[in-house]
Short mmCIF file of C-alpha atoms in Angstrom, two decimals:
data_model
loop_
_atom_site.label_atom_id
_atom_site.label_comp_id
_atom_site.label_asym_id
_atom_site.label_seq_id
_atom_site.Cartn_x
_atom_site.Cartn_y
_atom_site.Cartn_z
CA MET A 18 148.39 242.78 157.57
CA LEU A 19 146.12 243.48 154.57
CA ASN A 20 142.51 244.44 155.23
CA ASP A 21 139.58 242.46 153.84
CA LEU A 22 139.00 244.68 150.81
CA GLN A 23 142.64 244.53 149.80
CA LEU A 24 142.79 240.77 150.20
CA ASN A 25 139.59 240.23 148.23
CA SER A 26 140.72 242.56 145.47
CA ILE A 27 144.10 240.92 145.06
CA LEU A 28 143.26 237.27 145.64
CA GLU A 29 139.89 236.93 143.95
CA ASP A 30 141.45 237.61 140.56
CA PHE A 31 143.58 234.50 141.08
CA ASP A 32 140.64 232.35 142.25
CA ILE A 33 142.10 232.33 145.76
CA ALA A 34 139.79 232.42 148.81
CA TYR A 35 140.86 232.88 152.41
CA TRP A 36 139.94 232.52 156.08
CA LYS A 37 140.66 234.90 158.89
CA ILE A 38 141.19 233.11 162.19
CA ASN A 39 141.06 234.73 165.59
CA LEU A 40 143.88 232.98 167.42
CA LEU A 41 142.45 233.93 170.81
CA ASN A 42 139.02 232.32 170.50
CA LYS A 43 139.61 230.24 167.29
CA GLU A 44 136.67 231.87 165.51
CA VAL A 45 136.79 231.67 161.72
CA THR A 46 135.39 234.13 159.19
CA TRP A 47 135.31 233.43 155.48
CA SER A 48 136.16 235.77 152.68
CA GLU A 49 133.42 236.72 150.28
CA HIS A 50 135.02 234.66 147.54
CA PHE A 51 135.14 231.59 149.78
CA ASN A 52 131.43 231.99 150.44
CA THR A 53 130.84 232.24 146.70
CA LEU A 54 132.82 229.06 146.09
CA VAL A 55 130.87 226.98 148.59
CA GLY A 56 127.50 228.62 147.79
CA ASN A 57 126.87 231.07 150.66
CA PRO A 58 125.53 228.35 152.96
CA GLU A 59 123.23 229.10 155.89
CA PHE A 60 124.05 227.31 159.12
CA SER A 61 123.69 227.74 162.86
CA GLU A 62 126.98 226.17 163.93
CA SER A 63 130.45 227.64 163.64
CA HIS A 64 132.17 228.10 160.30
CA PHE A 65 134.86 225.62 161.28
CA ASP A 66 132.48 222.82 162.28
CA PHE A 67 130.31 223.32 159.20
CA PHE A 68 133.43 223.30 157.04
CA LEU A 69 134.59 219.98 158.52
CA LYS A 70 131.21 218.26 158.20
CA GLU A 71 129.85 219.63 154.91
CA ILE A 72 132.60 221.08 152.77
CA LEU A 73 135.89 219.28 153.45
CA HIS A 74 136.20 215.79 151.95
CA GLN A 75 136.19 213.19 154.73
CA ASP A 76 139.60 211.82 153.71
CA TYR A 77 141.28 215.04 154.85
CA ARG A 78 139.30 215.94 158.01
CA TYR A 79 141.66 214.41 160.53
CA ASP A 80 144.84 215.88 159.00
CA PHE A 81 143.29 219.32 158.60
CA ARG A 82 142.14 219.40 162.22
CA VAL A 83 145.64 218.48 163.40
CA TYR A 84 147.24 221.22 161.30
CA PHE A 85 144.59 223.76 162.34
CA ASP A 86 145.16 223.06 166.03
CA LYS A 87 148.93 223.50 165.66
CA LEU A 88 148.38 226.76 163.83
CA THR A 89 146.02 228.20 166.46
CA GLU A 90 147.90 226.89 169.48
CA GLU A 91 151.54 227.08 168.38
CA ASN A 92 151.33 229.37 165.34
CA GLU A 93 152.94 226.59 163.30
CA ALA A 94 152.81 227.07 159.52
CA PHE A 95 151.46 224.33 157.28
CA SER A 96 150.50 223.52 153.71
CA ILE A 97 148.17 220.72 152.66
CA GLU A 98 146.39 219.63 149.49
CA LEU A 99 142.72 218.73 150.00
CA LYS A 100 139.34 218.45 148.30
CA LEU A 101 136.46 220.90 148.92
CA LYS A 102 132.84 220.51 147.85
CA LEU A 103 131.76 223.60 145.92
CA ASN A 104 128.33 225.03 145.28
CA ASN A 105 127.80 222.73 142.27
CA GLY A 106 128.14 219.71 144.55
CA LYS A 107 131.45 218.57 143.00
CA TYR A 108 134.76 218.26 144.78
CA ARG A 109 137.73 220.26 143.59
CA TRP A 110 141.39 220.32 144.59
CA PHE A 111 142.74 223.21 146.67
CA GLU A 112 146.03 223.93 148.36
CA CYS A 113 145.50 225.26 151.89
CA ARG A 114 148.37 227.20 153.49
CA ASN A 115 148.67 230.00 155.99
CA LEU A 116 149.60 233.47 154.85
CA LYS A 117 152.89 234.60 156.35
CA ASN A 118 152.33 237.19 159.05
CA LYS A 119 154.89 239.92 158.37
CA GLU A 120 153.64 242.11 161.22
CA ASN A 121 154.05 239.26 163.70
CA ASN A 122 150.39 239.54 164.63
CA ARG A 123 149.70 236.93 167.28
CA GLU A 124 145.96 237.56 167.34
CA THR A 125 144.99 236.81 163.74
CA ALA A 126 146.01 234.21 161.15
CA VAL A 127 145.04 233.91 157.50
CA LEU A 128 144.53 230.66 155.57
CA LEU A 129 144.66 230.77 151.78
CA PHE A 130 142.70 228.31 149.64
CA VAL A 131 144.34 228.18 146.19
CA ASN A 132 142.49 226.42 143.39
CA ILE A 133 144.91 223.75 142.01
CA HIS A 134 142.30 221.49 140.46
CA GLN A 135 143.53 221.82 136.86
CA SER A 136 147.19 221.32 137.75
CA LYS A 137 146.20 218.33 139.89
CA ARG A 138 144.25 216.83 137.01
CA ASP A 139 147.23 217.42 134.72
CA GLN A 140 149.45 215.71 137.27
CA TYR A 141 147.12 212.73 137.44
CA THR A 142 146.99 212.62 133.64
CA ILE A 143 150.77 212.63 133.44
CA GLU A 144 151.06 209.96 136.11
CA GLU A 145 148.36 207.88 134.44
CA ASN A 146 150.01 208.22 131.03
CA PHE A 147 153.36 207.33 132.55
CA PHE A 148 151.79 204.32 134.23
CA TYR A 149 150.35 203.11 130.94
CA TYR A 150 153.63 203.81 129.18
CA ARG A 151 155.58 201.90 131.81
CA GLU A 152 153.18 198.95 131.80
CA THR A 153 153.03 198.86 127.99
CA ALA A 154 156.81 199.09 127.77
CA GLN A 155 157.26 196.19 130.18
CA MET A 156 154.58 194.03 128.54
CA THR A 157 155.97 194.59 125.04
CA ASN A 158 159.65 194.68 126.06
CA THR A 159 159.98 198.17 124.58
CA GLY A 160 162.54 200.54 126.05
CA GLY A 161 163.19 204.22 125.36
CA TRP A 162 166.53 205.86 124.58
CA TYR A 163 167.88 209.30 123.73
CA ILE A 164 171.17 210.38 122.14
CA ASP A 165 172.32 213.92 122.89
CA THR A 166 174.37 214.64 119.77
CA ILE A 167 175.50 218.05 121.08
CA ASN A 168 176.90 217.01 124.45
CA LYS A 169 177.67 213.44 123.29
CA ASN A 170 175.61 211.58 125.89
CA ILE A 171 173.35 208.53 125.74
CA TYR A 172 170.34 207.94 127.98
CA TRP A 173 168.53 204.61 128.41
CA ASP A 174 165.41 203.98 130.44
CA ASN A 175 165.18 200.96 132.73
CA VAL A 176 163.44 198.76 130.15
CA THR A 177 166.22 199.38 127.62
CA LYS A 178 168.80 198.53 130.26
CA LYS A 179 166.88 195.34 130.95
CA ILE A 180 166.83 194.49 127.24
CA VAL A 181 170.60 195.03 126.99
CA ASP A 182 171.00 193.01 130.20
CA CYS A 183 172.97 195.65 132.12
CA PRO A 184 172.63 197.08 135.67
CA LEU A 185 170.09 199.86 136.22
CA ASP A 186 172.88 202.26 137.26
CA TYR A 187 174.87 201.56 134.08
CA GLN A 188 175.67 204.59 131.92
CA PRO A 189 176.37 203.63 128.28
CA PRO A 190 179.51 205.42 127.00
CA TYR A 191 178.84 207.56 123.93
CA GLU A 192 182.13 206.74 122.23
CA GLU A 193 181.55 202.98 122.62
CA HIS A 194 177.87 202.70 121.75
CA PHE A 195 178.59 200.68 118.58
CA LYS A 196 179.81 197.82 120.73
CA PHE A 197 176.16 197.13 121.56
CA TYR A 198 175.49 196.08 117.96
CA ALA A 199 176.63 192.89 116.25
CA PRO A 200 179.61 193.63 113.93
CA GLU A 201 177.68 192.71 110.80
CA GLU A 202 175.06 195.34 111.70
CA HIS A 203 177.51 198.25 111.97
CA PRO A 204 177.04 199.51 108.37
CA THR A 205 173.25 199.55 108.83
CA VAL A 206 173.47 201.27 112.22
CA ILE A 207 175.98 203.89 111.07
CA SER A 208 173.91 204.70 107.99
CA ALA A 209 170.62 204.98 109.92
CA PHE A 210 172.01 207.21 112.70
CA GLU A 211 174.01 209.46 110.33
CA LYS A 212 170.98 210.07 108.08
CA CYS A 213 168.84 210.84 111.13
CA GLU A 214 171.40 213.19 112.70
CA LYS A 215 172.41 215.03 109.51
CA TYR A 216 169.21 215.08 107.47
CA GLY A 217 166.42 214.35 109.97
CA ILE A 218 165.44 211.06 108.30
CA PRO A 219 163.70 208.76 110.81
CA PHE A 220 164.42 205.03 110.76
CA LYS A 221 162.80 201.76 111.71
CA VAL A 222 165.00 198.67 111.32
CA GLU A 223 165.36 195.15 112.65
CA LEU A 224 168.91 194.36 113.69
CA LYS A 225 171.05 192.30 116.01
CA MET A 226 172.31 193.95 119.18
CA ARG A 227 174.92 192.62 121.58
CA ASN A 228 174.59 192.84 125.36
CA LEU A 229 177.30 193.40 127.95
CA TYR A 230 178.02 189.66 127.96
CA HIS A 231 178.53 189.50 124.16
CA LYS A 232 175.28 187.64 123.54
CA ASP A 233 173.46 188.60 120.36
CA PHE A 234 169.73 189.25 120.27
CA TRP A 235 167.24 190.82 117.85
CA VAL A 236 165.53 194.19 118.34
CA ARG A 237 163.31 196.50 116.34
CA ALA A 238 164.93 199.94 116.56
CA THR A 239 162.97 203.11 115.85
CA GLY A 240 164.53 206.56 115.89
CA LYS A 241 163.43 210.14 115.16
CA PRO A 242 165.34 213.45 115.21
CA VAL A 243 164.91 215.97 118.06
CA TYR A 244 164.94 219.66 117.12
CA ASN A 245 165.58 222.83 119.14
CA GLU A 246 163.67 226.11 118.70
CA GLU A 247 165.87 227.05 115.74
CA GLN A 248 164.90 223.75 114.06
CA GLU A 249 168.42 222.39 114.46
CA ILE A 250 168.83 218.69 115.19
CA ILE A 251 170.19 218.29 118.72
CA GLY A 252 169.57 214.60 119.30
CA ILE A 253 167.84 211.38 118.35
CA ARG A 254 165.05 209.80 120.38
CA GLY A 255 163.66 206.33 119.88
CA VAL A 256 162.77 202.91 121.24
CA PHE A 257 164.19 199.41 121.23
CA GLN A 258 161.72 196.54 121.17
CA ASP A 259 163.01 193.11 122.07
CA ILE A 260 161.85 190.82 119.23
CA ASN A 261 164.44 188.11 119.74
CA GLU A 262 162.02 185.25 120.36
CA GLN A 263 159.74 185.98 117.42
CA LYS A 264 162.69 186.78 115.13
CA VAL A 265 164.44 183.51 115.96
CA ASN A 266 161.18 181.66 115.38
CA GLU A 267 160.73 183.53 112.10
CA LEU A 268 164.24 182.64 110.93
CA ASN A 269 163.80 179.02 111.97
CA LEU A 270 160.48 178.90 110.14
CA GLN A 271 162.03 180.43 107.04
CA ASN A 272 164.90 177.98 107.26
CA SER A 273 162.42 175.12 107.57
CA LEU A 274 160.48 176.43 104.58
CA ASP A 275 163.69 176.67 102.57
CA ILE A 276 164.62 173.11 103.54
CA ILE A 277 161.13 171.90 102.62
CA ALA A 278 161.29 173.73 99.29
CA THR A 279 164.72 172.26 98.61
CA GLN A 280 163.57 168.79 99.62
CA ASN A 281 160.50 169.09 97.42
CA SER A 282 162.67 170.21 94.53
CA ARG A 283 165.02 167.27 95.06
CA LEU A 284 162.06 164.92 95.41
CA PHE A 285 160.57 166.19 92.15
CA ASN A 286 163.96 165.92 90.46
CA PHE A 287 164.47 162.43 91.87
CA ALA A 288 161.00 161.30 90.74
CA HIS A 289 161.62 162.73 87.28
CA ILE A 290 164.98 160.97 87.00
CA VAL A 291 163.58 157.68 88.26
CA SER A 292 160.67 157.91 85.85
CA HIS A 293 162.93 158.82 82.94
CA ASN A 294 165.58 156.19 83.55
CA LEU A 295 163.27 153.31 84.34
CA ARG A 296 160.99 154.21 81.44
CA SER A 297 164.00 154.32 79.13
CA HIS A 298 165.15 150.84 80.15
CA SER A 299 161.58 149.56 80.09
CA SER A 300 161.00 150.95 76.59
CA ASN A 301 164.22 149.38 75.34
CA LEU A 302 163.23 146.04 76.82
CA CYS A 303 159.77 146.24 75.24
CA LEU A 304 161.34 147.07 71.91
CA ILE A 305 163.62 144.01 72.07
CA VAL A 306 160.62 141.85 72.99
CA GLU A 307 158.76 143.13 69.91
CA LEU A 308 161.81 142.46 67.74
CA LEU A 309 162.04 138.93 69.13
CA LYS A 310 158.40 138.37 68.23
CA ASP A 311 158.98 139.63 64.70
CA ALA A 312 162.22 137.68 64.19
CA LYS A 313 161.89 135.24 61.27
CA THR A 314 164.75 132.92 62.16
CA ASN A 315 166.49 131.61 65.24
CA LYS A 316 169.63 133.35 64.10
CA ASP A 317 167.87 136.71 64.24
CA LYS A 318 166.61 135.90 67.72
CA ILE A 319 170.07 134.86 68.94
CA GLU A 320 171.55 138.12 67.68
CA LEU A 321 169.09 140.05 69.87
CA ILE A 322 169.96 138.20 73.09
CA PRO A 323 173.10 140.34 73.88
CA ASN A 324 170.85 143.42 73.71
CA VAL A 325 168.57 141.88 76.31
CA THR A 326 171.59 141.22 78.53
CA ASP A 327 172.82 144.81 78.19
CA ILE A 328 169.40 146.25 78.96
CA SER A 329 169.01 143.95 81.96
CA GLU A 330 172.38 144.94 83.37
CA ASN A 331 171.71 148.66 82.85
CA LEU A 332 168.30 148.34 84.49
CA ASP A 333 169.80 146.48 87.44
CA SER A 334 172.55 149.10 87.78
CA ALA A 335 170.00 151.95 87.72
CA ILE A 336 167.83 150.26 90.35
CA ASN A 337 170.87 149.63 92.57
CA GLN A 338 171.93 153.26 92.29
CA LEU A 339 168.46 154.49 93.14
CA ASN A 340 168.32 152.05 96.03
CA GLU A 341 171.65 153.38 97.27
CA ILE A 342 170.24 156.91 97.29
CA VAL A 343 167.12 155.79 99.15
CA ASN A 344 169.23 153.95 101.72
CA LYS A 345 171.34 157.07 102.29
CA GLN A 346 168.20 159.13 102.85
CA SER A 347 166.82 156.63 105.36
CA ILE A 348 169.72 157.40 107.70
CA LEU A 349 167.90 160.65 108.52
CA ARG A 350 165.80 158.71 110.98
CA LYS A 351 168.87 158.37 113.17
CA GLU A 352 169.67 160.96 115.80
CA ARG A 353 172.66 163.26 115.75
CA ARG A 354 175.52 162.68 118.11
CA ILE A 355 178.98 164.07 118.70
CA VAL A 356 181.29 162.77 115.95
CA SER A 357 185.06 163.14 115.80
CA PHE A 358 186.31 164.32 112.40
CA GLU A 359 189.54 162.39 112.90
CA LYS A 360 187.66 159.21 113.72
CA ALA A 361 185.33 159.62 110.75
CA LEU A 362 188.27 160.23 108.43
CA SER A 363 190.11 157.17 109.79
CA GLY A 364 187.13 155.01 108.92
CA VAL A 365 187.01 156.40 105.38
CA ILE A 366 190.78 155.93 104.86
CA ALA A 367 190.52 152.34 106.09
CA SER A 368 187.70 151.54 103.64
CA THR A 369 189.50 153.17 100.69
CA SER A 370 193.08 152.18 101.56
CA SER A 371 193.50 150.10 98.38
CA LEU A 372 192.46 153.05 96.18
CA ILE A 373 194.66 155.48 98.14
CA ASN A 374 197.69 153.17 97.96
CA ARG A 375 197.17 152.33 94.27
CA GLU A 376 197.12 156.02 93.29
CA ASN A 377 199.78 156.96 95.86
CA ALA A 378 197.45 159.67 97.17
CA LYS A 379 198.40 161.88 100.10
CA ILE A 380 195.76 163.04 102.60
CA VAL A 381 196.56 165.95 104.94
CA ALA A 382 194.03 166.75 107.68
CA GLU A 383 193.90 169.61 110.19
CA PHE A 384 191.11 169.43 112.75
CA HIS A 385 192.68 171.66 115.44
CA ALA A 386 190.11 174.47 115.17
CA LEU A 387 187.11 172.14 115.17
CA LYS A 388 187.71 168.58 116.35
CA GLU A 389 184.14 167.28 116.53
CA ILE A 390 180.62 168.11 115.52
CA SER A 391 177.04 167.13 116.29
CA HIS A 392 176.09 165.12 113.22
CA ILE A 393 174.88 161.78 111.92
CA PRO A 394 178.08 159.65 111.78
CA GLU A 395 177.07 157.78 108.61
CA TYR A 396 176.39 161.08 106.84
CA LEU A 397 179.73 162.60 107.81
CA GLU A 398 181.60 159.48 106.69
CA SER A 399 179.65 159.39 103.42
CA ILE A 400 180.43 163.05 102.72
CA LEU A 401 184.16 162.52 103.32
CA LEU A 402 184.12 159.31 101.29
CA ASN A 403 182.50 160.89 98.23
CA LEU A 404 184.73 163.96 98.24
CA ILE A 405 187.96 161.98 98.80
CA THR A 406 187.19 159.31 96.18
CA ASN A 407 186.17 162.02 93.69
CA ALA A 408 189.47 163.83 94.29
CA ILE A 409 191.39 160.64 93.59
CA LYS A 410 189.30 159.60 90.56
CA TYR A 411 189.76 163.00 88.91
CA LYS A 412 193.44 163.40 89.75
CA HIS A 413 195.71 165.29 87.43
CA PRO A 414 197.71 162.85 85.25
CA GLY A 415 200.90 164.87 85.72
CA ARG A 416 201.06 164.76 89.52
CA LYS A 417 200.26 162.65 92.54
CA PRO A 418 196.91 163.46 94.16
CA VAL A 419 197.07 165.52 97.35
CA ILE A 420 193.89 166.06 99.38
CA TYR A 421 193.85 168.71 102.09
CA ILE A 422 191.04 168.55 104.66
CA GLN A 423 190.46 171.18 107.34
CA THR A 424 187.78 172.32 109.76
CA TYR A 425 187.30 175.76 111.30
CA ILE A 426 184.79 178.13 112.90
CA LYS A 427 183.99 181.53 111.42
CA ASN A 428 181.37 183.92 112.83
CA GLU A 429 180.15 181.13 115.11
CA THR A 430 179.52 178.88 112.06
CA GLN A 431 181.26 175.52 111.59
CA PHE A 432 182.96 174.67 108.28
CA LEU A 433 184.59 171.69 106.59
CA GLU A 434 186.78 172.18 103.50
CA VAL A 435 188.14 169.47 101.20
CA SER A 436 190.68 170.66 98.59
CA ASP A 437 192.56 168.75 95.91
CA ASN A 438 195.16 169.37 93.20
CA GLY A 439 193.27 167.48 90.50
CA LEU A 440 191.85 168.25 87.08
CA GLY A 441 189.49 170.98 88.25
CA ILE A 442 186.04 171.68 86.87
CA ASP A 443 184.86 174.30 84.36
CA LEU A 444 182.30 176.01 86.58
CA ASP A 445 181.24 178.38 83.79
CA GLN A 446 180.05 175.38 81.83
CA TYR A 447 179.01 172.97 84.57
CA GLY A 448 178.46 175.17 87.64
CA ASP A 449 174.68 174.86 87.63
CA LYS A 450 174.88 171.09 87.13
CA MET A 451 177.53 170.31 89.75
CA PHE A 452 175.25 168.48 92.15
CA GLY A 453 172.71 167.09 89.71
CA MET A 454 171.96 163.38 89.52
CA TYR A 455 173.83 161.43 86.85
CA LYS A 456 175.95 164.50 86.01
CA THR A 457 179.58 163.80 85.08
CA PHE A 458 182.21 166.25 83.92
CA HIS A 459 185.14 164.05 82.89
CA GLU A 460 185.67 160.97 80.77
CA ASN A 461 186.18 158.42 83.58
CA LEU A 462 184.50 155.16 82.67
CA ASP A 463 183.50 154.44 86.29
CA SER A 464 181.77 157.81 86.80
CA ARG A 465 178.12 157.39 87.74
CA GLY A 466 177.22 160.97 88.63
CA ILE A 467 175.47 160.31 91.91
CA GLY A 468 178.23 160.96 94.49
CA LEU A 469 177.89 164.77 94.62
CA PHE A 470 174.10 164.45 94.35
CA ILE A 471 174.08 162.30 97.48
CA THR A 472 176.58 164.58 99.27
CA LYS A 473 174.47 167.69 98.63
CA ASN A 474 171.36 165.89 99.86
CA GLN A 475 173.10 164.76 103.02
CA VAL A 476 174.48 168.23 103.78
CA GLU A 477 171.22 170.08 103.16
CA ALA A 478 169.10 167.48 104.94
CA LEU A 479 170.70 168.62 108.21
CA GLY A 480 170.35 172.32 107.48
CA GLY A 481 173.79 172.92 105.95
CA SER A 482 175.00 174.02 102.54
CA ILE A 483 177.80 173.07 100.15
CA SER A 484 179.63 175.24 97.63
CA VAL A 485 182.51 174.69 95.24
CA THR A 486 185.39 176.71 93.77
CA SER A 487 187.57 175.26 91.06
CA THR A 488 190.25 176.12 88.52
CA ILE A 489 190.93 173.84 85.54
CA ASP A 490 194.24 171.97 85.84
CA VAL A 491 194.81 173.48 89.32
CA GLY A 492 192.28 171.84 91.63
CA THR A 493 188.93 172.02 93.39
CA THR A 494 187.72 173.01 96.86
CA PHE A 495 184.40 171.96 98.38
CA LYS A 496 183.25 174.06 101.32
CA ILE A 497 180.56 172.69 103.63
CA LYS A 498 178.80 174.96 106.09
CA PHE A 499 177.14 172.98 108.89
#
């Protein structure tokens, strides 16, 4: 075994103090460096008792005594981390372990006290940082991930696995990782990851992911390149933050704002039209009244009476049309319910049977893909009525009118299409006026120009949209997205 000078010379450089223990009488002597650490105390009792009472932190006294007794009685090795009070009055971390006795000396044992305070503090700092990271990640639904682009592996932490709704022991397959993104997001995802892997361009995007059960949800994905010592990109590290709730609320809010803006625009347009039309009839009526006052003879007055009749009829017609629009809008107060397309169409055919029979029109309907919908029944019937009667009114003179109606679902969105083989519409000329009030595009005497205006209002009032494609002399198709 090393002598005191050798031990002091070797160990003091490493801030390591030691005890020498006489295994026969359990007396303890301290190395010079240990004395320096604890301040060269003066005491009348034994080193061991003073150490227990004054130097060793009380939390470790029992365990240390147990280990010490086993060492002195059974020569059993041990290692323990504990706190010692140094000469500055502060506690520091040490690792206490016995020095291996290569000479098999059964009379003397050596205990080393290795200063591990800095490493212990670093460990606590790491644990504390990890605790804050873990708590922050859970509170903000933010999970970490890493893609090893060299070995083609993907690593998710537990929060990411929770976000994707998969078991904690699930290992995402590298070759199938695109299945965790909604199909419409694939171009964005491919572009972001390729730029990051090839050129080191970080990314931060909002996109729709898809969990193991094919349910879509929104995340904010952030990714940065990982370099090796040669500054070569070897992977991508980032986080997923679950923003589904706020994103859905944001989209709903934006949709509501769009609906409000559209409704305000229609309201302004409606008010302008009402003001213009009623003022026009009112001005004409006032003019006739002035002419009647200025008429010199009864004959002149009688000649003006037909004008009064015409103005009165036009005014009454305008008011009735406006009242019809208002009545259609008032249906909004009603609640949606499940409506059968076939049943709604049957009601429309029954109410227009005379028109259909007179024009020998043929109606073909296919509702196999989507048989019913949550809607306001009166709205759905009104939409079908306007589109069917329009198709018949503007039929091609050289052929019998055929109207094809179908429903379907595409990308989880419900659609209704109404197609005809009629005159068609010049969309280059009238496309921006298609759904305006009092807009007509053919020479029919019974055209009033409010049917499509009402239809568009009814569709958009429930959050849908309507579009049109048409070819002159071929036909027209109206597509409604619910």
